[in-house]
Structure formats: structure tokens, C-alpha cells
mmCIF file of C-alpha atoms in Angstrom:
data_model
loop_
_atom_site.group_PDB
_atom_site.id
_atom_site.type_symbol
_atom_site.label_atom_id
_atom_site.label_comp_id
_atom_site.label_asym_id
_atom_site.label_seq_id
_atom_site.Cartn_x
_atom_site.Cartn_y
_atom_site.Cartn_z
ATOM 1 C CA MET A 1049 69.532 85.676 125.604
ATOM 2 C CA SER A 1050 70.083 88.359 122.950
ATOM 3 C CA ALA A 1051 71.208 87.423 119.469
ATOM 4 C CA SER A 1052 74.359 89.503 119.881
ATOM 5 C CA SER A 1053 75.463 87.432 122.873
ATOM 6 C CA LYS A 1054 75.684 84.388 120.600
ATOM 7 C CA LEU A 1055 78.084 86.089 118.212
ATOM 8 C CA PRO A 1056 81.722 85.039 118.204
ATOM 9 C CA PRO A 1057 84.153 87.656 119.500
ATOM 10 C CA PHE A 1058 85.646 90.121 117.037
ATOM 11 C CA ASP A 1059 89.013 88.850 115.805
ATOM 12 C CA PRO A 1060 91.419 91.654 114.775
ATOM 13 C CA ALA A 1061 93.393 89.103 112.755
ATOM 14 C CA ASP A 1062 90.279 87.983 110.837
ATOM 15 C CA PRO A 1063 87.710 90.785 111.113
ATOM 16 C CA LEU A 1064 85.487 89.441 108.317
ATOM 17 C CA GLY A 1065 85.558 85.833 109.525
ATOM 18 C CA ILE A 1066 87.132 84.649 106.274
ATOM 19 C CA ASP A 1067 88.548 81.593 108.034
ATOM 20 C CA ASP A 1068 84.962 80.306 108.254
ATOM 21 C CA LEU A 1069 85.115 79.836 104.484
ATOM 22 C CA LEU A 1070 88.127 77.524 104.725
ATOM 23 C CA GLU A 1071 88.045 73.752 105.039
ATOM 24 C CA PRO A 1072 90.173 71.913 107.621
ATOM 25 C CA GLU A 1073 92.511 70.829 104.818
ATOM 26 C CA ASP A 1074 92.939 74.471 103.771
ATOM 27 C CA LEU A 1075 93.865 75.466 107.303
ATOM 28 C CA ALA A 1076 96.305 72.569 107.568
ATOM 29 C CA VAL A 1077 98.114 73.688 104.404
ATOM 30 C CA ARG A 1078 98.242 77.276 105.650
ATOM 31 C CA ASP A 1079 99.555 76.249 109.057
ATOM 32 C CA THR A 1080 102.221 73.988 107.546
ATOM 33 C CA VAL A 1081 103.579 76.701 105.252
ATOM 34 C CA ARG A 1082 103.358 79.367 107.972
ATOM 35 C CA ALA A 1083 105.309 77.171 110.392
ATOM 36 C CA TRP A 1084 107.973 76.398 107.783
ATOM 37 C CA ALA A 1085 108.413 80.090 106.962
ATOM 38 C CA ALA A 1086 108.600 81.019 110.647
ATOM 39 C CA ASP A 1087 111.301 78.416 111.226
ATOM 40 C CA ARG A 1088 113.373 78.653 108.058
ATOM 41 C CA VAL A 1089 112.917 82.157 106.651
ATOM 42 C CA LEU A 1090 111.941 84.741 109.254
ATOM 43 C CA PRO A 1091 114.994 84.260 111.514
ATOM 44 C CA HIS A 1092 117.333 84.934 108.562
ATOM 45 C CA ILE A 1093 115.484 87.078 106.047
ATOM 46 C CA THR A 1094 116.810 90.429 107.269
ATOM 47 C CA GLU A 1095 120.392 89.190 106.914
ATOM 48 C CA TRP A 1096 119.701 87.702 103.473
ATOM 49 C CA TYR A 1097 117.962 90.837 102.254
ATOM 50 C CA GLU A 1098 120.673 93.168 103.500
ATOM 51 C CA ALA A 1099 123.355 90.990 101.892
ATOM 52 C CA GLY A 1100 121.379 90.731 98.651
ATOM 53 C CA GLU A 1101 121.533 86.958 98.487
ATOM 54 C CA LEU A 1102 119.571 83.779 99.133
ATOM 55 C CA PRO A 1103 122.091 81.322 100.553
ATOM 56 C CA GLY A 1104 121.173 77.675 100.678
ATOM 57 C CA ILE A 1105 118.520 78.070 97.993
ATOM 58 C CA ARG A 1106 118.858 74.461 96.885
ATOM 59 C CA GLU A 1107 118.323 73.234 100.443
ATOM 60 C CA LEU A 1108 115.320 75.540 100.799
ATOM 61 C CA ALA A 1109 113.913 74.173 97.541
ATOM 62 C CA ARG A 1110 114.219 70.597 98.795
ATOM 63 C CA GLU A 1111 112.472 71.568 102.034
ATOM 64 C CA LEU A 1112 109.689 73.279 100.111
ATOM 65 C CA GLY A 1113 109.358 70.130 98.036
ATOM 66 C CA GLY A 1114 109.195 68.130 101.243
ATOM 67 C CA ILE A 1115 106.122 70.046 102.425
ATOM 68 C CA GLY A 1116 104.496 69.750 99.007
ATOM 69 C CA ALA A 1117 104.761 73.430 98.063
ATOM 70 C CA LEU A 1118 106.379 73.019 94.623
ATOM 71 C CA GLY A 1119 103.899 72.581 91.794
ATOM 72 C CA MET A 1120 101.368 71.963 94.547
ATOM 73 C CA SER A 1121 98.266 72.711 92.425
ATOM 74 C CA LEU A 1122 99.352 70.200 89.744
ATOM 75 C CA THR A 1123 98.338 66.546 89.829
ATOM 76 C CA GLY A 1124 100.455 63.456 89.331
ATOM 77 C CA TYR A 1125 104.215 63.163 88.804
ATOM 78 C CA GLY A 1126 104.907 63.696 92.510
ATOM 79 C CA CYS A 1127 102.852 66.900 92.761
ATOM 80 C CA ALA A 1128 100.519 67.462 95.702
ATOM 81 C CA GLY A 1129 97.299 68.001 93.735
ATOM 82 C CA ALA A 1130 96.213 70.791 96.082
ATOM 83 C CA THR A 1131 93.285 73.076 95.376
ATOM 84 C CA ALA A 1132 93.757 76.565 93.986
ATOM 85 C CA VAL A 1133 92.704 78.036 97.334
ATOM 86 C CA GLN A 1134 95.304 75.945 99.149
ATOM 87 C CA TYR A 1135 97.974 77.054 96.709
ATOM 88 C CA GLY A 1136 96.897 80.649 97.242
ATOM 89 C CA LEU A 1137 97.091 80.322 101.016
ATOM 90 C CA ALA A 1138 100.613 78.942 100.637
ATOM 91 C CA CYS A 1139 101.593 81.932 98.483
ATOM 92 C CA LEU A 1140 100.167 84.317 101.085
ATOM 93 C CA GLU A 1141 102.177 82.737 103.888
ATOM 94 C CA LEU A 1142 105.383 82.610 101.837
ATOM 95 C CA GLU A 1143 105.134 86.264 100.822
ATOM 96 C CA ALA A 1144 104.313 87.267 104.389
ATOM 97 C CA ALA A 1145 107.872 86.054 105.008
ATOM 98 C CA ASP A 1146 109.329 87.597 101.827
ATOM 99 C CA SER A 1147 108.339 88.117 98.203
ATOM 100 C CA GLY A 1148 111.572 86.481 97.083
ATOM 101 C CA ILE A 1149 110.593 83.176 98.684
ATOM 102 C CA ARG A 1150 107.149 83.263 97.096
ATOM 103 C CA SER A 1151 108.796 84.081 93.746
ATOM 104 C CA LEU A 1152 111.000 81.002 94.052
ATOM 105 C CA VAL A 1153 107.916 78.836 94.518
ATOM 106 C CA SER A 1154 105.805 80.633 91.891
ATOM 107 C CA VAL A 1155 108.420 80.385 89.155
ATOM 108 C CA GLN A 1156 109.109 76.760 89.972
ATOM 109 C CA GLY A 1157 105.495 75.622 90.124
ATOM 110 C CA SER A 1158 103.297 78.067 88.239
ATOM 111 C CA LEU A 1159 105.672 78.785 85.364
ATOM 112 C CA ALA A 1160 108.309 76.108 84.732
ATOM 113 C CA MET A 1161 106.455 73.059 86.072
ATOM 114 C CA TYR A 1162 103.069 74.278 84.849
ATOM 115 C CA ALA A 1163 104.411 74.702 81.305
ATOM 116 C CA ILE A 1164 105.804 71.165 81.244
ATOM 117 C CA HIS A 1165 102.719 69.700 82.935
ATOM 118 C CA ARG A 1166 100.249 71.364 80.556
ATOM 119 C CA PHE A 1167 102.151 71.453 77.271
ATOM 120 C CA GLY A 1168 104.902 68.861 77.604
ATOM 121 C CA SER A 1169 105.195 65.332 76.296
ATOM 122 C CA GLU A 1170 104.833 62.384 78.618
ATOM 123 C CA GLU A 1171 108.588 61.863 78.318
ATOM 124 C CA GLN A 1172 109.259 65.452 79.418
ATOM 125 C CA LYS A 1173 106.846 65.180 82.316
ATOM 126 C CA LEU A 1174 108.405 61.969 83.596
ATOM 127 C CA GLN A 1175 111.927 63.299 83.155
ATOM 128 C CA TRP A 1176 111.467 66.595 84.984
ATOM 129 C CA LEU A 1177 108.325 66.966 87.084
ATOM 130 C CA PRO A 1178 109.008 64.454 89.898
ATOM 131 C CA ARG A 1179 112.466 65.934 90.525
ATOM 132 C CA MET A 1180 111.112 69.476 90.353
ATOM 133 C CA ALA A 1181 108.265 68.628 92.741
ATOM 134 C CA SER A 1182 110.760 67.298 95.278
ATOM 135 C CA GLY A 1183 113.040 70.316 94.886
ATOM 136 C CA GLU A 1184 115.896 68.201 93.575
ATOM 137 C CA VAL A 1185 115.829 70.259 90.363
ATOM 138 C CA ILE A 1186 115.085 73.986 90.284
ATOM 139 C CA GLY A 1187 113.457 75.426 87.184
ATOM 140 C CA CYS A 1188 113.261 78.844 85.556
ATOM 141 C CA PHE A 1189 111.068 80.395 82.853
ATOM 142 C CA GLY A 1190 112.622 82.390 80.026
ATOM 143 C CA LEU A 1191 110.154 84.773 78.399
ATOM 144 C CA THR A 1192 111.072 88.407 79.170
ATOM 145 C CA GLU A 1193 113.846 89.914 77.051
ATOM 146 C CA PRO A 1194 116.058 92.991 77.559
ATOM 147 C CA ASP A 1195 114.112 95.015 74.979
ATOM 148 C CA HIS A 1196 110.767 93.221 75.052
ATOM 149 C CA GLY A 1197 109.089 92.953 78.441
ATOM 150 C CA SER A 1198 105.396 93.716 77.991
ATOM 151 C CA ASP A 1199 105.555 92.812 74.285
ATOM 152 C CA PRO A 1200 106.580 89.140 74.202
ATOM 153 C CA ALA A 1201 105.315 88.743 70.637
ATOM 154 C CA ALA A 1202 108.306 90.840 69.526
ATOM 155 C CA MET A 1203 110.879 88.569 71.187
ATOM 156 C CA ARG A 1204 114.179 88.224 69.363
ATOM 157 C CA THR A 1205 115.198 84.824 70.674
ATOM 158 C CA ARG A 1206 115.146 82.417 67.736
ATOM 159 C CA ALA A 1207 115.065 78.668 67.336
ATOM 160 C CA LYS A 1208 116.009 77.266 63.933
ATOM 161 C CA ARG A 1209 115.958 73.699 62.729
ATOM 162 C CA ASP A 1210 119.253 72.055 61.887
ATOM 163 C CA GLY A 1211 118.431 68.603 60.635
ATOM 164 C CA ALA A 1212 116.529 66.898 63.441
ATOM 165 C CA ASP A 1213 117.889 69.335 66.027
ATOM 166 C CA TRP A 1214 117.019 72.870 67.109
ATOM 167 C CA ILE A 1215 119.537 75.711 67.504
ATOM 168 C CA LEU A 1216 118.582 78.457 69.989
ATOM 169 C CA ASN A 1217 120.059 81.958 70.079
ATOM 170 C CA GLY A 1218 118.965 84.912 72.164
ATOM 171 C CA ARG A 1219 118.825 86.601 75.539
ATOM 172 C CA LYS A 1220 116.307 86.581 78.364
ATOM 173 C CA MET A 1221 116.319 89.060 81.255
ATOM 174 C CA TRP A 1222 115.102 89.299 84.865
ATOM 175 C CA ILE A 1223 114.774 85.531 85.192
ATOM 176 C CA THR A 1224 114.088 84.277 88.722
ATOM 177 C CA ASN A 1225 116.073 81.149 89.687
ATOM 178 C CA GLY A 1226 118.120 81.387 86.471
ATOM 179 C CA SER A 1227 121.638 80.804 87.762
ATOM 180 C CA VAL A 1228 120.619 77.952 90.100
ATOM 181 C CA ALA A 1229 118.216 76.203 87.723
ATOM 182 C CA GLY A 1230 118.782 72.740 86.368
ATOM 183 C CA VAL A 1231 116.197 73.226 83.643
ATOM 184 C CA ALA A 1232 114.855 76.275 81.817
ATOM 185 C CA VAL A 1233 111.630 76.593 79.878
ATOM 186 C CA VAL A 1234 112.606 79.015 77.096
ATOM 187 C CA TRP A 1235 110.220 80.607 74.601
ATOM 188 C CA ALA A 1236 111.523 81.439 71.153
ATOM 189 C CA GLN A 1237 110.403 82.476 67.699
ATOM 190 C CA THR A 1238 110.384 79.697 65.107
ATOM 191 C CA GLU A 1239 109.230 79.512 61.489
ATOM 192 C CA ASP A 1240 106.001 78.005 62.856
ATOM 193 C CA GLY A 1241 105.431 80.671 65.509
ATOM 194 C CA ILE A 1242 106.439 80.971 69.173
ATOM 195 C CA ARG A 1243 107.400 77.628 70.717
ATOM 196 C CA GLY A 1244 108.546 76.547 74.156
ATOM 197 C CA PHE A 1245 111.718 74.510 74.715
ATOM 198 C CA VAL A 1246 112.830 72.460 77.701
ATOM 199 C CA VAL A 1247 116.513 73.317 78.059
ATOM 200 C CA PRO A 1248 118.821 71.502 80.493
ATOM 201 C CA THR A 1249 121.040 74.260 81.830
ATOM 202 C CA ASP A 1250 124.215 72.215 81.378
ATOM 203 C CA THR A 1251 123.699 72.291 77.593
ATOM 204 C CA PRO A 1252 126.715 73.882 75.844
ATOM 205 C CA GLY A 1253 126.056 77.501 74.913
ATOM 206 C CA PHE A 1254 123.654 78.124 77.816
ATOM 207 C CA SER A 1255 124.732 80.461 80.610
ATOM 208 C CA ALA A 1256 122.906 82.400 83.315
ATOM 209 C CA PRO A 1257 124.918 85.257 84.848
ATOM 210 C CA GLU A 1258 123.307 86.528 88.027
ATOM 211 C CA ILE A 1259 121.979 90.095 88.131
ATOM 212 C CA LYS A 1260 123.422 92.116 91.005
ATOM 213 C CA HIS A 1261 122.778 95.552 92.542
ATOM 214 C CA LYS A 1262 119.027 95.092 92.971
ATOM 215 C CA TRP A 1263 117.136 97.225 95.494
ATOM 216 C CA SER A 1264 114.094 94.968 95.365
ATOM 217 C CA LEU A 1265 113.664 91.193 95.682
ATOM 218 C CA ARG A 1266 117.145 91.130 97.152
ATOM 219 C CA ALA A 1267 116.615 87.736 98.812
ATOM 220 C CA SER A 1268 116.025 86.111 95.441
ATOM 221 C CA VAL A 1269 118.189 84.812 92.613
ATOM 222 C CA THR A 1270 117.652 86.858 89.442
ATOM 223 C CA SER A 1271 119.593 86.215 86.255
ATOM 224 C CA GLU A 1272 120.029 86.847 82.582
ATOM 225 C CA LEU A 1273 119.784 83.822 80.292
ATOM 226 C CA VAL A 1274 122.271 83.726 77.423
ATOM 227 C CA LEU A 1275 121.716 81.262 74.587
ATOM 228 C CA ASP A 1276 124.572 81.043 72.091
ATOM 229 C CA ASP A 1277 124.011 78.308 69.520
ATOM 230 C CA VAL A 1278 122.346 76.033 72.075
ATOM 231 C CA ARG A 1279 121.745 72.744 70.284
ATOM 232 C CA LEU A 1280 118.720 70.735 71.419
ATOM 233 C CA PRO A 1281 117.214 67.485 70.181
ATOM 234 C CA ALA A 1282 113.859 67.464 68.433
ATOM 235 C CA ASN A 1283 112.100 66.234 71.570
ATOM 236 C CA ALA A 1284 113.096 69.343 73.530
ATOM 237 C CA VAL A 1285 110.172 71.343 72.144
ATOM 238 C CA LEU A 1286 106.902 71.458 74.105
ATOM 239 C CA PRO A 1287 104.625 69.613 71.664
ATOM 240 C CA GLU A 1288 101.179 70.733 72.816
ATOM 241 C CA VAL A 1289 101.215 74.466 72.125
ATOM 242 C CA THR A 1290 102.252 77.010 69.494
ATOM 243 C CA GLY A 1291 101.959 80.773 69.850
ATOM 244 C CA LEU A 1292 101.601 83.191 72.741
ATOM 245 C CA ARG A 1293 98.767 81.166 74.260
ATOM 246 C CA GLY A 1294 101.422 78.943 75.846
ATOM 247 C CA PRO A 1295 103.454 81.458 77.846
ATOM 248 C CA LEU A 1296 100.447 83.679 78.582
ATOM 249 C CA SER A 1297 98.494 80.821 80.152
ATOM 250 C CA CYS A 1298 101.498 80.099 82.375
ATOM 251 C CA LEU A 1299 101.659 83.762 83.371
ATOM 252 C CA SER A 1300 97.966 83.773 84.245
ATOM 253 C CA HIS A 1301 98.523 80.857 86.607
ATOM 254 C CA ALA A 1302 101.455 82.617 88.248
ATOM 255 C CA ARG A 1303 99.578 85.927 88.500
ATOM 256 C CA TYR A 1304 96.884 84.130 90.450
ATOM 257 C CA GLY A 1305 99.487 83.271 93.093
ATOM 258 C CA ILE A 1306 100.524 86.924 93.224
ATOM 259 C CA VAL A 1307 96.930 87.940 94.001
ATOM 260 C CA TRP A 1308 97.290 85.997 97.249
ATOM 261 C CA GLY A 1309 100.979 86.630 97.835
ATOM 262 C CA ALA A 1310 100.712 90.421 97.796
ATOM 263 C CA MET A 1311 98.228 90.181 100.655
ATOM 264 C CA GLY A 1312 100.842 88.290 102.653
ATOM 265 C CA ALA A 1313 103.288 91.185 102.373
ATOM 266 C CA ALA A 1314 100.451 93.566 103.253
ATOM 267 C CA ARG A 1315 99.431 91.493 106.261
ATOM 268 C CA SER A 1316 102.952 91.413 107.622
ATOM 269 C CA SER A 1317 103.244 95.193 107.310
ATOM 270 C CA PHE A 1318 99.820 95.776 108.846
ATOM 271 C CA GLU A 1319 100.590 93.521 111.797
ATOM 272 C CA ALA A 1320 103.876 95.332 112.392
ATOM 273 C CA ALA A 1321 102.083 98.693 112.350
ATOM 274 C CA LEU A 1322 99.301 97.479 114.639
ATOM 275 C CA ASP A 1323 101.733 96.070 117.214
ATOM 276 C CA TYR A 1324 103.817 99.235 117.062
ATOM 277 C CA ALA A 1325 100.778 101.487 117.469
ATOM 278 C CA LYS A 1326 99.771 99.678 120.659
ATOM 279 C CA SER A 1327 103.206 99.918 122.264
ATOM 280 C CA ARG A 1328 104.741 103.162 121.002
ATOM 281 C CA GLU A 1329 103.897 106.067 123.321
ATOM 282 C CA GLN A 1330 103.747 109.752 122.431
ATOM 283 C CA PHE A 1331 102.192 112.527 124.482
ATOM 284 C CA GLY A 1332 101.674 110.138 127.354
ATOM 285 C CA ARG A 1333 99.764 107.324 125.626
ATOM 286 C CA PRO A 1334 100.071 104.735 122.842
ATOM 287 C CA ILE A 1335 99.799 106.259 119.375
ATOM 288 C CA GLY A 1336 97.145 103.664 118.581
ATOM 289 C CA GLY A 1337 94.827 105.677 120.803
ATOM 290 C CA PHE A 1338 94.917 108.713 118.504
ATOM 291 C CA GLN A 1339 92.165 109.181 115.954
ATOM 292 C CA LEU A 1340 94.400 109.607 112.913
ATOM 293 C CA THR A 1341 96.344 106.423 113.687
ATOM 294 C CA GLN A 1342 93.136 104.473 114.191
ATOM 295 C CA ALA A 1343 91.821 105.811 110.857
ATOM 296 C CA LYS A 1344 94.965 104.548 109.137
ATOM 297 C CA LEU A 1345 94.697 101.143 110.785
ATOM 298 C CA ALA A 1346 91.020 100.847 109.889
ATOM 299 C CA ASP A 1347 91.634 101.744 106.241
ATOM 300 C CA MET A 1348 94.545 99.297 106.034
ATOM 301 C CA ALA A 1349 92.465 96.483 107.544
ATOM 302 C CA VAL A 1350 89.593 97.146 105.138
ATOM 303 C CA GLU A 1351 91.818 96.944 102.055
ATOM 304 C CA LEU A 1352 93.797 93.967 103.388
ATOM 305 C CA HIS A 1353 90.797 91.789 104.065
ATOM 306 C CA LYS A 1354 88.908 92.907 100.961
ATOM 307 C CA GLY A 1355 91.970 91.760 99.038
ATOM 308 C CA ILE A 1356 92.042 88.389 100.791
ATOM 309 C CA LEU A 1357 88.326 87.956 100.129
ATOM 310 C CA LEU A 1358 88.910 88.756 96.433
ATOM 311 C CA ALA A 1359 91.745 86.225 96.290
ATOM 312 C CA HIS A 1360 89.537 83.588 97.907
ATOM 313 C CA HIS A 1361 86.750 84.272 95.399
ATOM 314 C CA LEU A 1362 89.152 83.910 92.460
ATOM 315 C CA GLY A 1363 90.508 80.705 93.971
ATOM 316 C CA ARG A 1364 87.042 79.183 94.184
ATOM 317 C CA ARG A 1365 86.459 80.154 90.558
ATOM 318 C CA MET A 1366 89.735 78.518 89.544
ATOM 319 C CA ASP A 1367 88.817 75.348 91.402
ATOM 320 C CA ALA A 1368 85.491 75.334 89.562
ATOM 321 C CA GLY A 1369 87.224 75.820 86.198
ATOM 322 C CA ARG A 1370 85.559 79.213 85.747
ATOM 323 C CA LEU A 1371 88.401 81.681 86.283
ATOM 324 C CA ARG A 1372 89.015 83.952 83.291
ATOM 325 C CA PRO A 1373 92.343 85.704 82.582
ATOM 326 C CA GLU A 1374 90.603 89.078 82.877
ATOM 327 C CA GLN A 1375 89.576 88.182 86.411
ATOM 328 C CA VAL A 1376 93.169 87.332 87.278
ATOM 329 C CA SER A 1377 94.163 90.761 85.934
ATOM 330 C CA PHE A 1378 91.471 92.283 88.168
ATOM 331 C CA GLY A 1379 92.984 90.600 91.222
ATOM 332 C CA LYS A 1380 96.616 91.293 90.385
ATOM 333 C CA LEU A 1381 95.944 94.955 89.614
ATOM 334 C CA ASN A 1382 93.957 95.587 92.782
ATOM 335 C CA ASN A 1383 95.827 93.537 95.324
ATOM 336 C CA VAL A 1384 99.361 94.602 94.484
ATOM 337 C CA ARG A 1385 98.413 98.290 94.338
ATOM 338 C CA GLU A 1386 96.593 98.062 97.670
ATOM 339 C CA ALA A 1387 99.419 96.057 99.237
ATOM 340 C CA ILE A 1388 101.915 98.788 98.374
ATOM 341 C CA GLU A 1389 99.601 101.429 99.835
ATOM 342 C CA ILE A 1390 99.239 99.394 103.032
ATOM 343 C CA CYS A 1391 103.024 99.170 103.326
ATOM 344 C CA ARG A 1392 103.398 102.911 102.797
ATOM 345 C CA THR A 1393 100.751 103.693 105.404
ATOM 346 C CA ALA A 1394 102.341 101.254 107.835
ATOM 347 C CA ARG A 1395 105.637 103.068 107.320
ATOM 348 C CA THR A 1396 104.051 106.348 108.424
ATOM 349 C CA ILE A 1397 102.801 104.738 111.637
ATOM 350 C CA LEU A 1398 106.264 103.425 112.421
ATOM 351 C CA GLY A 1399 107.814 106.806 111.629
ATOM 352 C CA ALA A 1400 111.588 106.679 111.296
ATOM 353 C CA ASN A 1401 111.589 103.057 112.481
ATOM 354 C CA GLY A 1402 109.636 102.222 109.345
ATOM 355 C CA ILE A 1403 112.763 102.458 107.210
ATOM 356 C CA SER A 1404 114.733 100.103 109.445
ATOM 357 C CA LEU A 1405 115.236 96.458 108.584
ATOM 358 C CA GLU A 1406 114.453 95.729 112.222
ATOM 359 C CA TYR A 1407 110.867 95.881 110.973
ATOM 360 C CA PRO A 1408 109.551 94.184 107.787
ATOM 361 C CA VAL A 1409 107.698 97.151 106.311
ATOM 362 C CA MET A 1410 110.285 98.774 104.033
ATOM 363 C CA ARG A 1411 111.507 95.372 102.849
ATOM 364 C CA HIS A 1412 107.989 94.420 101.814
ATOM 365 C CA ALA A 1413 107.413 97.831 100.210
ATOM 366 C CA THR A 1414 110.527 97.617 98.061
ATOM 367 C CA ASN A 1415 109.771 94.012 97.104
ATOM 368 C CA LEU A 1416 106.279 94.962 96.030
ATOM 369 C CA GLU A 1417 107.678 97.565 93.657
ATOM 370 C CA SER A 1418 108.958 94.609 91.622
ATOM 371 C CA VAL A 1419 105.779 92.598 92.068
ATOM 372 C CA LEU A 1420 103.817 95.614 90.804
ATOM 373 C CA THR A 1421 105.417 95.454 87.361
ATOM 374 C CA TYR A 1422 106.475 91.850 86.834
ATOM 375 C CA GLU A 1423 104.127 89.377 85.168
ATOM 376 C CA GLY A 1424 102.134 92.291 83.794
ATOM 377 C CA THR A 1425 102.533 95.962 84.647
ATOM 378 C CA VAL A 1426 99.705 98.056 86.079
ATOM 379 C CA GLU A 1427 99.137 99.524 82.641
ATOM 380 C CA MET A 1428 98.891 96.131 80.945
ATOM 381 C CA HIS A 1429 96.288 94.878 83.414
ATOM 382 C CA GLN A 1430 94.356 98.117 83.089
ATOM 383 C CA LEU A 1431 94.253 97.597 79.321
ATOM 384 C CA VAL A 1432 93.204 93.964 79.713
ATOM 385 C CA LEU A 1433 90.271 95.097 81.837
ATOM 386 C CA GLY A 1434 89.595 98.093 79.584
ATOM 387 C CA LYS A 1435 89.321 95.842 76.551
ATOM 388 C CA ALA A 1436 87.048 93.440 78.421
ATOM 389 C CA LEU A 1437 84.805 96.281 79.598
ATOM 390 C CA THR A 1438 84.539 98.169 76.308
ATOM 391 C CA GLY A 1439 85.171 95.552 73.671
ATOM 392 C CA LEU A 1440 87.774 97.885 72.170
ATOM 393 C CA ASP A 1441 91.440 96.922 71.836
ATOM 394 C CA ALA A 1442 93.799 99.685 73.038
ATOM 395 C CA PHE A 1443 96.926 97.535 72.783
ATOM 396 C CA ARG A 1444 97.489 98.421 69.120
#
């Protein structure tokens, strides 16, 4: 018997055999999240996206908590304690449904919950994390400001002491989950440097008007945060961090999820193009039989599965405690750029049908335009890598 006869068959859905790298527990997490998304998101996402809303977000959050998807890579306080790879697989499956759903989970777990879990007091952890893990309470993360996106050190939001209390004033912009959140982690300038504050959203002076008229991430709640003389007790401050190290470490954790999530949007678009190419006929045969279409499909598959392999590698490094922020920038920069290119190529295969919401391609492409620039623009990640490669700081 020849050696080739012992080889497993080629799997178009997994051409590199990446599933062989996954443990049974990894596959179980992936299958659980994929099944939930197929049941609760995919039948409705076109309607939600076209309407520019995410109805029933609180119910969805409770369901996501029920399957352990909220703060899933954190341990204790009701969190699942999943591995980084398992969290990544969940992000991939959620974004294969829609980037807005993955954003809901990322902001909840990798930003708001992560900040409290890593930098909060025991009292703060006990008060918020179990309810956030279950989806009873939705959280948001207030860092970006109207005039200071990529330059958080220049933020204008201020927190001043007033006796034992803190008084917060400022504005935050483009905040996912803002108007439905029960708690906000808000970063502000203080006389001691940048500090994080745990802000119950029913505190007087706090408001979160929703941002409308978006052409991207339409099935997601995006808000402005307005803080007008918001009075907080002394124990509202996150005690374990001062300076930009706090919010930037949270962003690095969230960017890791994007490395995986972008490949979910790419996979969905690739699968739509592949199915279409095998069924759409022109000149008497399926367009998938033409050389140029096959070249497009081959190039898309190569970039898709290279990206998944990169995400898996970074996940293993995170699980081993060896993942550097520069490596997260590497993954975010590559995978989001390639995901957008896959969506654009898929659109050309679908032709005019590619712009229709009957297919997922244009929805994913427009969503990824937001993913490309949030939590670090292309240029910022290029400069992070440039500094790491040369030892020279081009940020100044």
C-alpha cells in the first residue's frame, strides 16, 4: 500500500488540517458557539443589519453568559476559565455570524470584565464580575474620545478629588454597548496620572446617547458617554494600576480576539463565494470551473487559513504566558487587512449579487472597515512593529 493511500482526504473546509491541532475541549467550545450563532443570530442578522439595530441585546447577553462566552478566558467569579485558543475559536464563530456580535462579547469580556478582573479590588470583582459573566449586567469601556482616538494619553476626561469622593467630567466616543450597559469602566486623567473608574450607569450625571446613521457595525449598539459632574465614592477607582499600562493591556487582550474574529468574517465570505462559484453558471458551466475564479478561490483560501494558523499560534503563546503586545499587533494588522481583501475578492465572484444582503459578503466587508481601525488603526500597528523591528520610536 502506498503512503499516499493512507492520507486523509483533502478537506476544502480545513485544507491545512488545523483541526488536528485542537483538543476535544476546543472543538466542543467551537461547536457550542457555532450552534448558538446559527440558531440565534444567522436567521435574523440581515434584518437587524438593515434596520441598524440589535433588538433583544440583553436577552442575547444572558444567552451568551449561559454558554460561558462572557469573560470566558478569565478565572473565578463565575467566569469559564477557558484557554486563549478556546476564546479565540469563540470569537471566530461569533464574527462569522457578524462582527457586531463578536464586538458585544469582546467589549464585555476582554475590556470591561478584564479591567475589573486584573486591576480591580476584591470588592469590585465580587460586585460586578459574576453578574457580567452571566449576562445579567452588560459592561462598556470608555477610553476613546471625540478628539483623541489613537492618542489616549491626551484624553480630556478628568477626575478630581472632592473630599473622599471623585468627580468625573468628560466625553467618550464610539463606545460599544454604551447605552445598554449597567456598568462602565471609564479612564480619566487625575493628578496622579490616568486612572480607571468603575461607574454604575445609573449614577447622576452619566448618560449614553446612542450613535445612529452608521454604515458599519449596524447590528451593534454604539454610544457616546457623557460625564457631567459624576460623583463617585473613593472605592470606585481601580486600585491596581495607574497610567496607560492599564487601558493598553485591556486593548491588547481585546485585539487578540480580533485576530481570530476577523478570520470568521473572512471564512463566511469565502464559503459564500465558493458555494456560489459551484452553482452559478455562465457560458454553459459553473464559474468555479474557470481558471480566474479558481485562482481567486485559491488565493482566498491561502490567506484565510494562514490567518487562522497565525491566530492559533498566538493563542498558544498566550496560554503559555509568552504573548507580547507586538505579536498581537502583528496578528491584528495582518488578519484584518487580509479579511477585508478576502471579502472584496468574494464580492467579485458573486458579481452584482455580492452587494445584496441576501449574501453575507458586503455586510462583512463593511463591518471589517470598522474593525480595521478600532482598537488600533493600521498605521498604529505598523508603528508598533516598526519600533520593535528598528528600536526607533516613530510615534513622537
